[in-house]
Amino acid sequence: MASSPSQVTPPFSAPGLILRLLFLSPVVMGNCSGDGQQLLNQLQNQAKIMQDPSVLLDPYISTQGLNVSKLGAHCLERPGVFPSKHDLQGLSRRGFLQTLNTKLGHVLHRLTEFQQDLQVQTLLRAKMNIIGIRNNIHCMTLQLQGSSDVVEPTPAELEISPLPTLASNAFQRKLQGCQFLHGFHRFMHSAGQVFHKWRETPSRRSRRHSPRRALKKEAHRVQPSMRGKRLMPREQLPR
């Protein structure tokens, strides 16, 4: 009896080859355009997209046959793989961007091991989204480096955990992938909250150089001070 065709994409088929080339090629940072506020909006929107489990976790659970109620408790994030929200909020802006960029690099590496576990289109879409985020991180970092008058606190650097080694057992390997993706989506949710906090508390440089603040300062400089001057009686005013 003939066996049914496999759903796995052959590594040397057209989609499989494109996927291998994308994963093997280095991330090339594009040109940076726009101001810091525009970059911040884009990063927050990108984090919101990648925190959605429908991007990676849900398709993984479906293709791996883990959508069983008894397995749900085993598909939760393993502590220590991704930094917590508390840890991220304790970093300086540059430190946060560096941590986010490093962990996204880990995710890209781990996705190479999911080539046989997810559809090609799902992996391609996720990879391109992550590359877009890393490109905006690169641009935001350049903007912060150009802000010489920004003084940031220097808390202790966050120790970034390496990728956990995948188990040799096929079922345990499936659970590890599920746990990793669960943690990734939570991590992106926490990153989005940090970016939202940045929008609520602009940097010292942006406040110092805001147009409204500059106008108020100029008006205060031009207006003569009336302190210590007596008003002349109306009858003594020059005619």
C-alpha atoms as one frame of an Amber mdcrd trajectory, in Angstrom:
protein
   0.000   0.000   0.000   1.415   3.375  -1.017   2.159   5.734   1.825   0.635
   9.190   1.899   2.910  12.041   0.825   4.770  13.735   3.639   3.889  17.282
   4.667   7.536  18.102   5.350   9.163  20.393   2.810  12.197  18.721   1.206
  15.363  20.672   2.044  16.269  21.182  -1.611  12.815  22.088  -2.933  12.285
  25.707  -3.971  10.627  26.871  -0.696  13.037  24.788   1.383  16.070  26.217
  -0.405  14.805  29.791   0.009  14.282  29.163   3.698  17.794  27.726   4.135
  19.344  30.697   2.332  17.429  33.169   4.494  18.491  31.470   7.708  22.122
  31.174   6.608  22.426  34.729   5.275  23.539  37.420   7.731  21.073  40.109
   8.751  21.855  43.216   6.730  20.746  46.402   8.433  18.970  48.804   6.126
  19.152  52.557   5.971  17.757  54.390   8.975  15.127  57.021   8.317  12.654
  58.841  10.502  12.932  60.280  13.985  13.085  58.498  17.290   9.350  58.750
  17.905   8.593  57.080  14.583  11.060  54.282  15.338   9.535  53.845  18.781
   6.041  53.532  17.297   7.266  50.928  14.814   9.055  48.904  17.512   5.986
  48.903  19.742   3.761  47.790  16.859   6.238  45.075  15.837   6.437  43.788
  19.408   2.639  43.696  19.530   2.571  41.537  16.387   5.189  39.087  17.650
   3.575  38.679  21.081   0.561  37.074  19.396   0.685  33.259  19.820  -0.940
  32.824  16.403   2.373  33.856  14.815   4.389  30.822  15.974   3.094  29.027
  19.073  -0.382  28.086  17.832   0.845  26.722  14.477   3.571  24.766  16.282
   1.107  23.223  18.734  -1.178  22.253  15.857   1.483  20.679  13.622   3.112
  18.819  16.527  -0.166  17.388  17.830   0.169  19.099  21.198  -3.321  20.607
  21.174  -4.488  18.216  23.882  -5.787  19.534  27.180  -3.505  17.285  29.246
  -0.418  18.683  27.522  -1.277  22.331  28.090   0.414  22.432  31.504   3.657
  21.139  29.973   3.733  23.854  27.310   4.467  26.793  29.590   7.586  28.941
  29.539  10.664  27.605  31.295  12.065  30.243  33.713  15.434  31.699  32.822
  15.321  31.251  29.057  13.990  34.786  28.451  14.448  37.814  30.749  11.467
  38.768  32.873   9.581  42.034  32.517  11.088  43.205  35.804  14.618  42.562
  34.537  13.950  44.388  31.274  12.529  47.431  33.047  15.664  47.657  35.202
  17.929  48.117  32.178  19.013  51.372  30.601  17.617  52.047  27.146  20.800
  50.972  25.431  21.079  47.912  27.632  17.486  46.962  26.879  17.997  47.285
  23.123  21.158  45.199  23.298  19.397  42.484  25.313  16.399  42.455  22.972
  18.625  42.223  19.920  20.643  39.342  21.415  17.575  37.325  22.384  16.015
  37.850  18.947  19.228  36.463  17.492  18.752  33.378  19.689  15.196  33.040
  18.403  16.368  33.173  14.788  18.882  30.446  15.543  16.272  28.272  17.223
  13.865  28.731  14.310  16.411  27.022  12.068  15.754  23.891  14.112  12.009
  24.199  13.499  12.262  23.921   9.706  10.743  20.448   9.808   8.196  21.389
  12.480   6.429  24.408  10.952   5.180  25.430   7.537   7.651  27.329   5.387
   5.365  30.364   5.085   5.012  30.590   8.868   8.776  30.506   9.397   9.480
  32.987   6.612   6.938  35.465   7.944   8.272  35.193  11.482  11.892  35.544
  10.346  11.184  38.649   8.260   9.300  40.238  11.177  12.227  39.576  13.522
  14.694  40.983  10.985  12.530  44.124  10.780  12.594  44.515  14.555  16.370
  44.070  14.697  16.805  46.650  11.961  14.773  49.197  13.950  16.744  48.291
  17.084  19.912  49.078  15.130  18.510  52.465  14.074  17.270  53.319  17.567
  20.682  52.429  19.007  22.342  54.827  16.560  19.965  57.578  17.665  20.804
  56.985  21.316  24.528  57.008  20.526  24.079  60.421  18.898  22.448  61.783
  22.049  25.595  62.793  23.880  23.652  64.780  26.483  21.505  61.842  27.563
  22.652  60.553  30.923  21.306  57.101  31.725  21.650  55.008  34.863  24.101
  52.165  34.600  22.588  49.200  36.444  24.335  45.867  36.498  24.324  44.194
  33.105  21.740  41.495  32.594  23.240  38.058  32.194  21.739  36.570  29.034
  21.125  32.837  29.243  22.281  30.729  26.286  19.862  28.589  24.329  18.997
  25.371  26.154  20.177  22.185  24.472  17.395  20.303  22.735  16.576  16.864
  24.083  17.274  13.771  22.007  13.861  12.324  22.847  11.389  13.332  20.125
   8.482  14.041  22.487  10.598  16.012  24.955  11.975  17.961  22.004   8.421
  18.893  20.987   7.665  20.109  24.489  10.889  22.142  24.575   9.897  23.867
  21.340   6.465  24.629  22.732   7.921  26.028  25.956  10.438  28.129  24.049
   7.807  29.721  21.812   5.525  30.365  24.783   8.378  32.209  26.472   9.188
  34.119  23.282   5.665  35.518  22.940   5.643  36.511  26.633   9.052  38.142
  26.163   7.800  40.207  23.232   4.783  41.277  25.298   7.140  42.489  28.027
   9.295  44.284  25.435   6.209  46.037  24.078   5.357  47.254  27.578   8.866
  48.677  27.953   8.508  50.541  24.646   5.127  51.858  25.805   6.804  53.155
  28.957   9.383  54.942  26.809   6.580  56.799  25.028   5.165  57.925  28.373
   8.557  59.101  29.641  10.558  60.657  26.762  14.283  60.950  27.174  15.864
  64.002  28.732  17.224  65.024  25.350  13.814  64.993  23.665  12.344  67.143
  26.443  15.279  69.553  26.366  15.070  70.032  22.612  11.301  70.036  22.186
   9.997  72.996  20.052   7.420  74.012  22.679  10.058  74.191  25.400  12.354
  76.215  23.148   9.603  78.749  22.358   8.763  79.207  26.025  12.431  79.731
  26.840  12.821  82.299  24.058   9.697  84.201  25.107  10.914  84.325  28.689
  14.280  85.676  27.506  12.747  88.451  25.348  10.104  89.639  27.835  11.587
  92.375  30.083  11.329  91.747  33.765   8.888  94.019  35.621  10.220  93.084
  39.025  11.444  96.079  41.030   9.831  98.681  38.690   7.083 101.055  39.874
   4.190 101.788  37.567   3.908 105.444  36.627   0.678 107.248  37.630  -1.667
 107.762  34.689  -1.313 111.549  34.776   2.482 111.281  34.544   2.454 109.180
  31.416   4.088 110.994  28.451   1.619 112.510  26.019
